[in-house]
Short mmCIF file of C-alpha atoms in Angstrom, two decimals:
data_model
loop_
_atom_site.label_atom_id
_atom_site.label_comp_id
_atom_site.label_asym_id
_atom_site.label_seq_id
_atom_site.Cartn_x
_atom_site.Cartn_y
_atom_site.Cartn_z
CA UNK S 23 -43.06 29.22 31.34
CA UNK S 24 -42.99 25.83 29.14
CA UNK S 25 -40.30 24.91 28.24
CA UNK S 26 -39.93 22.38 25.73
CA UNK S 27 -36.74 20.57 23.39
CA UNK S 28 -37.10 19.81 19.67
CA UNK S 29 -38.61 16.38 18.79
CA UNK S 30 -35.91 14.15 18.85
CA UNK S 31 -36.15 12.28 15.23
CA UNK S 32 -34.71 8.93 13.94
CA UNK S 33 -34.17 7.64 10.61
CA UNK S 34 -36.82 6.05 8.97
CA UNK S 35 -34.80 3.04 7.69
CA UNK S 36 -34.28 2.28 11.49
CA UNK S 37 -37.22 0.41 12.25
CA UNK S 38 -36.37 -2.02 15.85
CA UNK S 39 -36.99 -1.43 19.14
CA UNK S 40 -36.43 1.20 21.20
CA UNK S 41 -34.65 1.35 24.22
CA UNK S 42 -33.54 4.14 26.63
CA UNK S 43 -30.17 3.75 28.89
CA UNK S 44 -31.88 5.30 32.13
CA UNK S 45 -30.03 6.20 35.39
CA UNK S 46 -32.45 7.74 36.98
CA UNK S 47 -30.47 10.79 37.04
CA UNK S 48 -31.32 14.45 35.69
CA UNK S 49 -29.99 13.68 32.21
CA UNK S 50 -31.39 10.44 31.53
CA UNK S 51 -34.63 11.44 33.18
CA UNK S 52 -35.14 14.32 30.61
CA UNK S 53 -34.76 11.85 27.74
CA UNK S 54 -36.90 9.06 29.10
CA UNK S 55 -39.69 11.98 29.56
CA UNK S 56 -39.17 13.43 25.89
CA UNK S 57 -39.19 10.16 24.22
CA UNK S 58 -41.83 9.13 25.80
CA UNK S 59 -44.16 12.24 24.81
CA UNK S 60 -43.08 12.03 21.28
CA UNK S 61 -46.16 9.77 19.80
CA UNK S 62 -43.62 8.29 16.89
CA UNK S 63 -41.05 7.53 19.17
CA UNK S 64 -43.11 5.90 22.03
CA UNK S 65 -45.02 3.77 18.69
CA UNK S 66 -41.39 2.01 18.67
CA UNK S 67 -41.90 -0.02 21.20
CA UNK S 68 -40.33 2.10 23.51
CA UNK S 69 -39.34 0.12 26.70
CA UNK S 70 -36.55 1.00 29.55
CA UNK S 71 -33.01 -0.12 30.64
CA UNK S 72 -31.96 0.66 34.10
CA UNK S 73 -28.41 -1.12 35.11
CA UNK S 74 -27.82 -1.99 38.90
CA UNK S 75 -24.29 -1.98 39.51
CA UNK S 76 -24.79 -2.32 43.20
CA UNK S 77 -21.83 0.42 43.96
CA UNK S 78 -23.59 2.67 45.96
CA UNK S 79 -25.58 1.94 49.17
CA UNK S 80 -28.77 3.23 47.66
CA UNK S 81 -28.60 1.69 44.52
CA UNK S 82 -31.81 -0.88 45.61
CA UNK S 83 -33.36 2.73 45.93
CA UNK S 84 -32.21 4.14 42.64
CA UNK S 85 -33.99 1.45 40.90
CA UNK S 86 -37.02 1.76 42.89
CA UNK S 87 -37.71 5.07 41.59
CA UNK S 88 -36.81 4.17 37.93
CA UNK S 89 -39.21 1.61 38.20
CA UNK S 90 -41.97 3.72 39.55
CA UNK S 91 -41.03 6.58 37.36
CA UNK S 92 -41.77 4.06 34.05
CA UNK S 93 -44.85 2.76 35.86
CA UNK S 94 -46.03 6.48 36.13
CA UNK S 95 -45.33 6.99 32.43
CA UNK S 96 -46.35 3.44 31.38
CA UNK S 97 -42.95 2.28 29.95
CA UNK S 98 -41.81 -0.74 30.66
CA UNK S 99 -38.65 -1.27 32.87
CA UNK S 100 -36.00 -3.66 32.82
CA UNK S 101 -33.65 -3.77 36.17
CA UNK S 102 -30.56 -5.26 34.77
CA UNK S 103 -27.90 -6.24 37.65
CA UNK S 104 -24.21 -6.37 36.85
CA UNK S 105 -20.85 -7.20 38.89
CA UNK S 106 -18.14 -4.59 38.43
CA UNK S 107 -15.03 -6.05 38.64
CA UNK S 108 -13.19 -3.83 40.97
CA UNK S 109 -9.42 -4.33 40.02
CA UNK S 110 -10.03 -5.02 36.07
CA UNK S 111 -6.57 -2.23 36.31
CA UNK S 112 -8.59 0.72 34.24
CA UNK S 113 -10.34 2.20 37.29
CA UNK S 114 -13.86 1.96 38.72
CA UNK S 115 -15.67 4.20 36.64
CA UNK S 116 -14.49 2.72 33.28
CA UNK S 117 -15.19 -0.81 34.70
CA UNK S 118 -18.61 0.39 35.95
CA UNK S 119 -19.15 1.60 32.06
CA UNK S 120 -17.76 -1.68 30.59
CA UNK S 121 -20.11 -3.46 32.66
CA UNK S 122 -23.18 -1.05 31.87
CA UNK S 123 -22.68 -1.30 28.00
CA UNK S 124 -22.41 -4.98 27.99
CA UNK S 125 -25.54 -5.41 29.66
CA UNK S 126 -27.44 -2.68 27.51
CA UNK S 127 -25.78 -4.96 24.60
CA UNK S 128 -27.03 -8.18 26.32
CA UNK S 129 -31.02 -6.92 25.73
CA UNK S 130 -30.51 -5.56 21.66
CA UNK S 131 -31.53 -7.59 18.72
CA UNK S 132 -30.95 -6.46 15.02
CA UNK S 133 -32.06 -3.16 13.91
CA UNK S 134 -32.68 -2.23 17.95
CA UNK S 135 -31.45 1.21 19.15
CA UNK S 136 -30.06 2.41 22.26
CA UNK S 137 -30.77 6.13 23.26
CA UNK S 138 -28.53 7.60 25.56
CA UNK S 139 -28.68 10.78 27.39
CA UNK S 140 -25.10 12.40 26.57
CA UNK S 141 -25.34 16.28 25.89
CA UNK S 142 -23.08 18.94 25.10
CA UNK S 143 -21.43 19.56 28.42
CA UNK S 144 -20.21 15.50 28.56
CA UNK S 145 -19.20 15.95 24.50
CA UNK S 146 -16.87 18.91 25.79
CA UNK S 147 -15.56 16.81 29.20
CA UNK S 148 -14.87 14.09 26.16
CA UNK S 149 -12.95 16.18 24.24
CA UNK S 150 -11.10 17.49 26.66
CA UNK S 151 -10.03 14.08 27.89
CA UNK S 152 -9.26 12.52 24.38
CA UNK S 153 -7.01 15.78 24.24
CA UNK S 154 -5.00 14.75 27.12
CA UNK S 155 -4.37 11.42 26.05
CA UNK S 156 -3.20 12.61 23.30
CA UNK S 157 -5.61 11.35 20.86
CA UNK S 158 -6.09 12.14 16.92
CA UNK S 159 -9.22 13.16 14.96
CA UNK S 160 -10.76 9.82 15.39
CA UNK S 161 -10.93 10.55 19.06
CA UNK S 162 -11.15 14.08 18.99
CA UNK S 163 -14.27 13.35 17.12
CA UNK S 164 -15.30 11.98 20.52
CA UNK S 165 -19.03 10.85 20.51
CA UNK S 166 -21.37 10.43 17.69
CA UNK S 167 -25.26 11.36 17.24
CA UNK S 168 -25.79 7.82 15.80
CA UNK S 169 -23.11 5.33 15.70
CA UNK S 170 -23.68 1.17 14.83
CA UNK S 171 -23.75 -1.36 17.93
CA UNK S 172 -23.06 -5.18 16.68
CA UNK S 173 -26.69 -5.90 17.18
CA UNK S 174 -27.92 -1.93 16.46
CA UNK S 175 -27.23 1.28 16.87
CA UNK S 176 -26.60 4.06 19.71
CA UNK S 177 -28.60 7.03 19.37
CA UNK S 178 -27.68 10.39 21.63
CA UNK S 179 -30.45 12.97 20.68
CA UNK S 180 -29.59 15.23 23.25
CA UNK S 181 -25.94 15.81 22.21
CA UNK S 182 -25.89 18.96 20.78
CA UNK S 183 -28.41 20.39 23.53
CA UNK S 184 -26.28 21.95 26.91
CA UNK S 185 -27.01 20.92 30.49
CA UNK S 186 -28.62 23.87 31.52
CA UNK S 187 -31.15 23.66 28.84
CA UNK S 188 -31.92 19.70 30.29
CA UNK S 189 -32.44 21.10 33.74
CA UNK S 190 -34.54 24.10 32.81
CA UNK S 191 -36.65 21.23 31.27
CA UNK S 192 -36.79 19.25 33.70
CA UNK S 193 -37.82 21.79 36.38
CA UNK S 194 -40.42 23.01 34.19
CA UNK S 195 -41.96 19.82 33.97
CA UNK S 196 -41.50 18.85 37.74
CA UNK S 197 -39.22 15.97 37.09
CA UNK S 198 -37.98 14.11 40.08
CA UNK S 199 -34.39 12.53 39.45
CA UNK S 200 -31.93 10.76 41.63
CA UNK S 201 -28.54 12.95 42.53
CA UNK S 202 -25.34 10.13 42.65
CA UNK S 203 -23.02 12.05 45.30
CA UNK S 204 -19.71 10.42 43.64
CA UNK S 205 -20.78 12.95 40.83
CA UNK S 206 -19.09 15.91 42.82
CA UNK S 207 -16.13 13.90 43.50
CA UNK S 208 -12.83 14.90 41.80
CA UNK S 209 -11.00 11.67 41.76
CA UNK S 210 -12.48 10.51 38.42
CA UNK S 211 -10.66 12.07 35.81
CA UNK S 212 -14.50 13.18 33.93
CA UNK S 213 -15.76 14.35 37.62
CA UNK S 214 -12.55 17.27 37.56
CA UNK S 215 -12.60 18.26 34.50
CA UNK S 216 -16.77 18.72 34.86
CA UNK S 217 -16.34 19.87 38.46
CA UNK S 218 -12.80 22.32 38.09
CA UNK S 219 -11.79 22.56 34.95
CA UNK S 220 -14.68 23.47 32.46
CA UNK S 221 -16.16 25.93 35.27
CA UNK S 222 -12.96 27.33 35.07
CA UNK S 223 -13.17 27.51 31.52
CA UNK S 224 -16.21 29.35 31.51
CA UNK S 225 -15.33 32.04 33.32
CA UNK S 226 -13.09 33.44 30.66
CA UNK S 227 -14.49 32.00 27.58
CA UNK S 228 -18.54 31.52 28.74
CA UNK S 229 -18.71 28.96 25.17
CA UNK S 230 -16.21 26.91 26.26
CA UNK S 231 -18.38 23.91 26.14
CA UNK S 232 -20.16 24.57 22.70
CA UNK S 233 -17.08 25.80 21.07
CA UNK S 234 -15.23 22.18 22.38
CA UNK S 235 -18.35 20.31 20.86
CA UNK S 236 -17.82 21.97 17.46
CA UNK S 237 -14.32 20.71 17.53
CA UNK S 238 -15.52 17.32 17.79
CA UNK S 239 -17.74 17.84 14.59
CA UNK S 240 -14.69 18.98 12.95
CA UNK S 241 -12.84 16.43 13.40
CA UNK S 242 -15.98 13.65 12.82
CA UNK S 243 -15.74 15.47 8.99
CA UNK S 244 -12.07 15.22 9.20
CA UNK S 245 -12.47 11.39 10.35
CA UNK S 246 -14.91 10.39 7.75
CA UNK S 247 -12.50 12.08 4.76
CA UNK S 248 -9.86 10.02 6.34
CA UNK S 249 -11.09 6.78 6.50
CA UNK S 250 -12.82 7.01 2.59
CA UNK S 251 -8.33 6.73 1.87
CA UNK S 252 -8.27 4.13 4.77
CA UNK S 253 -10.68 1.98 3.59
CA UNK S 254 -9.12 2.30 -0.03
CA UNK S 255 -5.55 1.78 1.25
CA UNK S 256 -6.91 -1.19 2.78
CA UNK S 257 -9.05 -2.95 0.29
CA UNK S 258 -5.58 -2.61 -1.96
CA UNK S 259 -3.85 -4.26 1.16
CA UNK S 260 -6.50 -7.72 1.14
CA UNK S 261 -5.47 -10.84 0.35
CA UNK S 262 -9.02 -13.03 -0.35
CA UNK S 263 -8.75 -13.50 3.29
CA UNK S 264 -10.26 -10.18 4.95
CA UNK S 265 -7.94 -10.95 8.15
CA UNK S 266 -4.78 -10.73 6.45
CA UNK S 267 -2.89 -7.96 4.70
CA UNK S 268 -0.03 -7.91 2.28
CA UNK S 269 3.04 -6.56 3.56
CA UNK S 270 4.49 -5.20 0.21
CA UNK S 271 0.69 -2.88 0.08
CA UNK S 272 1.47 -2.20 3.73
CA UNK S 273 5.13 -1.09 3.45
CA UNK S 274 4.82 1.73 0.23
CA UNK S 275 2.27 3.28 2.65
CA UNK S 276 3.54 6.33 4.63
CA UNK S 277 3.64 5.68 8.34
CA UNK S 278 0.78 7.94 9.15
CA UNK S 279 -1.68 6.16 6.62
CA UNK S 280 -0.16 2.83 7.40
CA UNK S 281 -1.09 3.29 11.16
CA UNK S 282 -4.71 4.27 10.13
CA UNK S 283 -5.43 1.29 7.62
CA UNK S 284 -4.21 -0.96 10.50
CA UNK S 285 -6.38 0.30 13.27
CA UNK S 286 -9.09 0.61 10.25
CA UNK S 287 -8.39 -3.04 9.71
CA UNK S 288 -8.90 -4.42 13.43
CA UNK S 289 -11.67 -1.89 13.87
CA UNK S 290 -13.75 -3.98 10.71
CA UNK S 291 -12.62 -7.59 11.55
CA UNK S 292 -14.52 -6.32 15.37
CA UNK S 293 -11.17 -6.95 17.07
CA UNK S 294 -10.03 -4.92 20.47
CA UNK S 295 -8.46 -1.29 19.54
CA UNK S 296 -4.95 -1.73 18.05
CA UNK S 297 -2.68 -0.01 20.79
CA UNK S 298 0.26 2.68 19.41
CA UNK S 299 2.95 -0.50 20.61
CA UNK S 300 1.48 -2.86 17.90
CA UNK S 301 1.72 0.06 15.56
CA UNK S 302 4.88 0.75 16.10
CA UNK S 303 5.89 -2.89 16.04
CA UNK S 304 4.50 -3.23 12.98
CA UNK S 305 6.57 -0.31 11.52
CA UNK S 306 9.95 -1.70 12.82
CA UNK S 307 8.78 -5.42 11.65
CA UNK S 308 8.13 -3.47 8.09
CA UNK S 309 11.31 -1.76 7.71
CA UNK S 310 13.59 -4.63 9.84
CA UNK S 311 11.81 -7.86 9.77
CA UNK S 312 13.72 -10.88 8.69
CA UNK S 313 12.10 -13.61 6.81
CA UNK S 314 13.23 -16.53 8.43
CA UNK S 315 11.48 -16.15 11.57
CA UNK S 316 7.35 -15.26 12.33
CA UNK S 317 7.43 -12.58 15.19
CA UNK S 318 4.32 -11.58 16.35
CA UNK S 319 2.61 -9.16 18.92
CA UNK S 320 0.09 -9.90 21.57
CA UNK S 321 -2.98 -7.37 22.91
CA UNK S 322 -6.18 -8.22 24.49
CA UNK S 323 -6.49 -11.49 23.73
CA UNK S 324 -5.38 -10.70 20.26
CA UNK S 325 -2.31 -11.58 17.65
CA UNK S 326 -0.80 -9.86 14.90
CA UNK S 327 1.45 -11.99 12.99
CA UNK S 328 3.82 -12.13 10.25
CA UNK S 329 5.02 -15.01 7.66
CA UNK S 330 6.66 -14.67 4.67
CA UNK S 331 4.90 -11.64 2.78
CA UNK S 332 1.43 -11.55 5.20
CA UNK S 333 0.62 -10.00 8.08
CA UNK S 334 -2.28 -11.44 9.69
CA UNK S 335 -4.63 -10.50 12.78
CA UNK S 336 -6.71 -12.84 15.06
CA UNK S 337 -7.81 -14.52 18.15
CA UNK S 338 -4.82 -16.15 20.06
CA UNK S 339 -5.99 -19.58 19.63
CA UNK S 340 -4.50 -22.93 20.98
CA UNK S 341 -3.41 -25.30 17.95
CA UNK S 342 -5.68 -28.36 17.77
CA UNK S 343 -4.17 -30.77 20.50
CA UNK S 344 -2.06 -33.05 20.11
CA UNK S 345 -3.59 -35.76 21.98
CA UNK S 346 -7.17 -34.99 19.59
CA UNK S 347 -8.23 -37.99 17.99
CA UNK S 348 -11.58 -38.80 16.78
CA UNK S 349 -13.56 -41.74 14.62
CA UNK S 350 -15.94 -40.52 11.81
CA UNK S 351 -18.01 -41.81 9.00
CA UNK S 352 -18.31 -38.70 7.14
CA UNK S 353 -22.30 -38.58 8.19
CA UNK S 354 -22.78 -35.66 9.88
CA UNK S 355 -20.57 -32.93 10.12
CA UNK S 356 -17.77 -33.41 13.00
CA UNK S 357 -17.35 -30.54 15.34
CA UNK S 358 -13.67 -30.24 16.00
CA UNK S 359 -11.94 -29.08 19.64
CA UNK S 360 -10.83 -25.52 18.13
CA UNK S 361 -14.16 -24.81 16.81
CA UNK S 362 -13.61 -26.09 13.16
CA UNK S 363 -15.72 -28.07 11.13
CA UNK S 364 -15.17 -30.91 9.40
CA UNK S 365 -18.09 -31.97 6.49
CA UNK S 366 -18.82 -34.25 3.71
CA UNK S 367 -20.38 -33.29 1.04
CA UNK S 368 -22.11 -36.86 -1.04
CA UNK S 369 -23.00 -40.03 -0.26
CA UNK S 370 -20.30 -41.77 3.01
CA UNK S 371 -21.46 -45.27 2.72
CA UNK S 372 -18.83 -48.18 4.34
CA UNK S 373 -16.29 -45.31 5.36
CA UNK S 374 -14.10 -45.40 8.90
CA UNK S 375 -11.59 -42.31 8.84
CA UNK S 376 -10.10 -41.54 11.86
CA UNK S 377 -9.62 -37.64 12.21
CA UNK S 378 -6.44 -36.16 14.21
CA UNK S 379 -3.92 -33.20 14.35
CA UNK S 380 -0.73 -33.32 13.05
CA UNK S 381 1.73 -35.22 14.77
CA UNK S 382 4.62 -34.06 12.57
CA UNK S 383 6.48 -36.42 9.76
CA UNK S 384 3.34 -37.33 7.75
CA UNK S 385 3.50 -38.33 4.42
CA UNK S 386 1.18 -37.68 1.12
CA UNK S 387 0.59 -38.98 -1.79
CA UNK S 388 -0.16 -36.41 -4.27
CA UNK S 389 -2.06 -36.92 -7.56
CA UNK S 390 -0.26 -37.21 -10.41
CA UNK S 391 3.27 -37.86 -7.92
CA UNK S 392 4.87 -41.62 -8.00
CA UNK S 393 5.99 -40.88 -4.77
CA UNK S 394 4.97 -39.94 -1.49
CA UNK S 395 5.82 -36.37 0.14
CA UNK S 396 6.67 -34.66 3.46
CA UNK S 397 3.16 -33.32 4.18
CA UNK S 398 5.02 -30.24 5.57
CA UNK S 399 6.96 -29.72 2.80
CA UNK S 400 3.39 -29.92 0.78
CA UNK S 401 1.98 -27.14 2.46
CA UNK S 402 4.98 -25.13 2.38
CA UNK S 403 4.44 -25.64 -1.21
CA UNK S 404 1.29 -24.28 -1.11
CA UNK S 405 2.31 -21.41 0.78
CA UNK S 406 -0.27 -22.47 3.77
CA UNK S 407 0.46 -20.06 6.77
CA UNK S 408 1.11 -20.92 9.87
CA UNK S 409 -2.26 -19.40 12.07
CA UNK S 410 -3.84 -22.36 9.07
CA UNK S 411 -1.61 -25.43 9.91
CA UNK S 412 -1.80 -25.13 13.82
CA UNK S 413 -5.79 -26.04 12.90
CA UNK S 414 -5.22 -28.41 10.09
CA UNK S 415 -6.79 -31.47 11.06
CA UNK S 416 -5.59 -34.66 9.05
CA UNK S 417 -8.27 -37.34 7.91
CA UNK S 418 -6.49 -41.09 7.84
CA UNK S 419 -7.87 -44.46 6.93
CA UNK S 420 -7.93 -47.38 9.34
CA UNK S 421 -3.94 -48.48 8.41
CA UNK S 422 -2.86 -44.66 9.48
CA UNK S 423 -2.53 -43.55 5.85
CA UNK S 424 -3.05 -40.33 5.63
CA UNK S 425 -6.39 -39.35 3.45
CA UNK S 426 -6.33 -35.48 3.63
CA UNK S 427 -4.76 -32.72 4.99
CA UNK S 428 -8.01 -30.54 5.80
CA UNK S 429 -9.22 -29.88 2.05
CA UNK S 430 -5.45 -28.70 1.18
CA UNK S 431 -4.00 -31.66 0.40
CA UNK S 432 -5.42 -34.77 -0.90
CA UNK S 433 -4.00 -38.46 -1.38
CA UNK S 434 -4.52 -39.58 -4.95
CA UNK S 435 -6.80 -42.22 -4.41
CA UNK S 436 -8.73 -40.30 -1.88
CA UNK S 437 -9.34 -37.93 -4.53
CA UNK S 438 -10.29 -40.46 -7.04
CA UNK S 439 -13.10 -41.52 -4.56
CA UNK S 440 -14.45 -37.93 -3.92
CA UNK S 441 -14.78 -37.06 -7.43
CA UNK S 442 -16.11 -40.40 -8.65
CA UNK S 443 -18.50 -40.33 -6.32
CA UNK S 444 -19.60 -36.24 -6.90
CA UNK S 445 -18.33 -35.78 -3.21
CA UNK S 446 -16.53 -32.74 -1.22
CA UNK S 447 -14.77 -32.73 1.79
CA UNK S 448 -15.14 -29.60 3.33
CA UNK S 449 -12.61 -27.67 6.48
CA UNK S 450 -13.68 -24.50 8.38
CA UNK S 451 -11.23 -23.34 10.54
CA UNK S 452 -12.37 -21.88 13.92
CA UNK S 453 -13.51 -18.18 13.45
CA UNK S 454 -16.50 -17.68 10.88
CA UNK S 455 -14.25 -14.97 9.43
CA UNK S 456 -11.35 -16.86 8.95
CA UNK S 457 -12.34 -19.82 5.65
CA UNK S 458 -9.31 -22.07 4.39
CA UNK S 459 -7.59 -21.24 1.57
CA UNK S 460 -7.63 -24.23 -1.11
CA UNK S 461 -4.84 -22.10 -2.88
CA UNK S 462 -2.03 -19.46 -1.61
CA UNK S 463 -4.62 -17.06 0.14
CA UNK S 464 -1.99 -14.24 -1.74
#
């Protein structure tokens, strides 16, 4: 008997590439051989990824027969190699999957999707985990039909379809695929709840699987209501600045929609996953925090900080170093250390600036002042954080007075020449994301 799956089918607005995740395995196998006997799908430029991770002994094997297998269906086949870093502290399978989704990421370009071979049986395993660590509906949702990648989108057409239907499939159609022994290992926490616990499951409740995949859809409707208030909540929050928040906005939230908009908030600035601790500093900070100091919490690479009424999020970056000094004649753009940007906008004839960071006890002369002022005390005045001034770079002239302060601060006759000559000095701070105020970003 044929046995056949309904025609996977993509949005029409989704016009790129497309690109199949394949193991070699039964799952992956089944999708590679229905996407590539649907005529619309296999128009889109369908091509394959296989990832080496080099784990097993026959993995030079593995992607033999992926190879051939594409060769027999005339799809083309990329072998992608990857090192998995073996103590990266999360465990080998999650490292393996880091390193598999980074490479898949490596080979999309706008508008490209992925298609993966997830089913129902892996969207119940999912649940169950998320469960255990005590997740909420966000991950209870677990995984998504269609879901955006920075440079596309993930597609998993086979989610709401069960394992056994796959394998009836694929032994109607004579597929060969590749079976991974570590599969029917127990150590991974995925391998015993697929190997022990769902079989287990099943023999009380034989839906155990389907009725676990319809709690994920709950929860992906519960989700989406949820973050229409988050993404309210948080656009109320904004300062002009989309990486920092007012803490006032923040504080009349209640705790549970407060910890939302801030993992909402990381989640759209594309920042690691906010962990509970930085919630939960946040909520002490919020109820305790004194003004007089800027405490701040690391993760991944990441910083939350706070400063008078702000709280903002970023990359831990180094301050522009001391020792930085450079010559310019306002030409071309200068490329600062940090990653900031330095540009003049209007003719630069005769000009020798010398471009530095702050050295502490500068002095400005303001226009419209008679006297000179603390530049500290200036940008205090203009309520300039501090995640701006550790970038500031200061523009002198060739006897050390000081010109500008970024395009925050100008001296009087410094701004006399930019505007009589229609010019415009210009600062980016490092991080496209992150622009400098010319004002209180409040």
């Amino acid at each position: 008997m044929q046995i056949e799956l309904p025609a996977p089918e993509l949005p029409d607005a989704m016009q790129g590439r497309l690109f199949v995740g394949y193991s070699g395995g039964l799952d992956s196998s089944v999708l590679l051989h229905v996407l590539a006997h649907t005529p619309a799908l296999r128009a889109r430029d369908l091509r394959v990824l296989h990832v080496h991770h080099g784990l097993h002994a026959d993995a030079d094997d593995w992607a033999a027969h992926c190879v051939a297998t594409c060769a027999r269906l005339h799809v083309p086949c990329s072998v992608i190699h990857v090192e998995v870093p073996r103590d990266s502290g999360g465990g080998l399978e999650a490292a393996a999957r880091g390193a598999r989704y980074t490479a898949f990421a490596g080979q999309l370009e706008p508008g490209d999707v992925l298609a993966l071979a997830h089913h129902r049986d892996d969207q119940a395993e999912t649940v169950l985990l998320r469960a255990l660590r005590a997740s909420g509906p966000d991950g209870l949702a677990a995984m998504r039909p269609l879901r955006p990648l920075p440079n596309g989108w993930l597609w998993r057409p086979l989610l709401a379809l069960p394992r056994a239907q796959l394998h009836a499939y694929a032994q109607a159609h004579a597929l060969h695929w590749i079976e991974d022994p570590s599969n029917a290992a127990i150590e991974a926490d995925r391998n015993f709840l697929r190997n022990r616990v769902l079989p287990l499951l099943r023999t009380r409740w034989p839906q155990a699987d389907a009725a676990l995949a319809t709690v994920a859809t709950l929860q992906a409707d519960t989700s989406a209501l949820l973050t229409v208030g988050d993404d309210e909540a948080l656009a109320a929050a904004r300062t002009r600045d989309p990486a920092v928040l007012r803490l006032d906005t923040l504080r009349a939230l209640p705790a549970a929609r407060r910890a939302r908009v801030l993992r909402r908030w990381t989640e759209v600035l594309q920042m690691p996953p906010l962990p509970a601790r930085a919630v939960d500093w946040c909520n002490a900070d919020l109820e305790a925090g004194r003004v007089d100091r800027v405490p701040c919490f690391d993760w991944a690479g990441h910083r939350l900080q706070r400063w008078r009424s702000l709280l903002q999020a970023g990359p831990i970056r180094a301050p522009l170093g001391s020792t930085f000094i450079a010559h310019w004649d306002g030409r071309a753009p200068l490329h600062l250390p940090d990653g900031g940007l330095l540009r003049l906008d209007g003719p630069a004839d005769g000009v020798d600036w010398t471009v530095r960071a702050r050295q502490g006890g500068e002095r400005i002369r303001l226009p419209g002042r008679a006297h000179s002022h603390a530049l500290k005390h200036v940008l205090q005045a203009l309520g300039v954080p501090p995640w701006i001034r550790a970038q500031l770079p200061v523009l002198a002239d060739t006897e050390g007075r000081v010109l500008a302060a970024g395009n925050l601060a100008f001296d009087t006759g410094f701004e006399a020449w930019l505007r009589g000559g229609d010019r415009q000095l210009h600062w980016l701070p490092p991080g496209a994301m992150h622009t400098a105020p010319d004002a209180p970003i409040a």
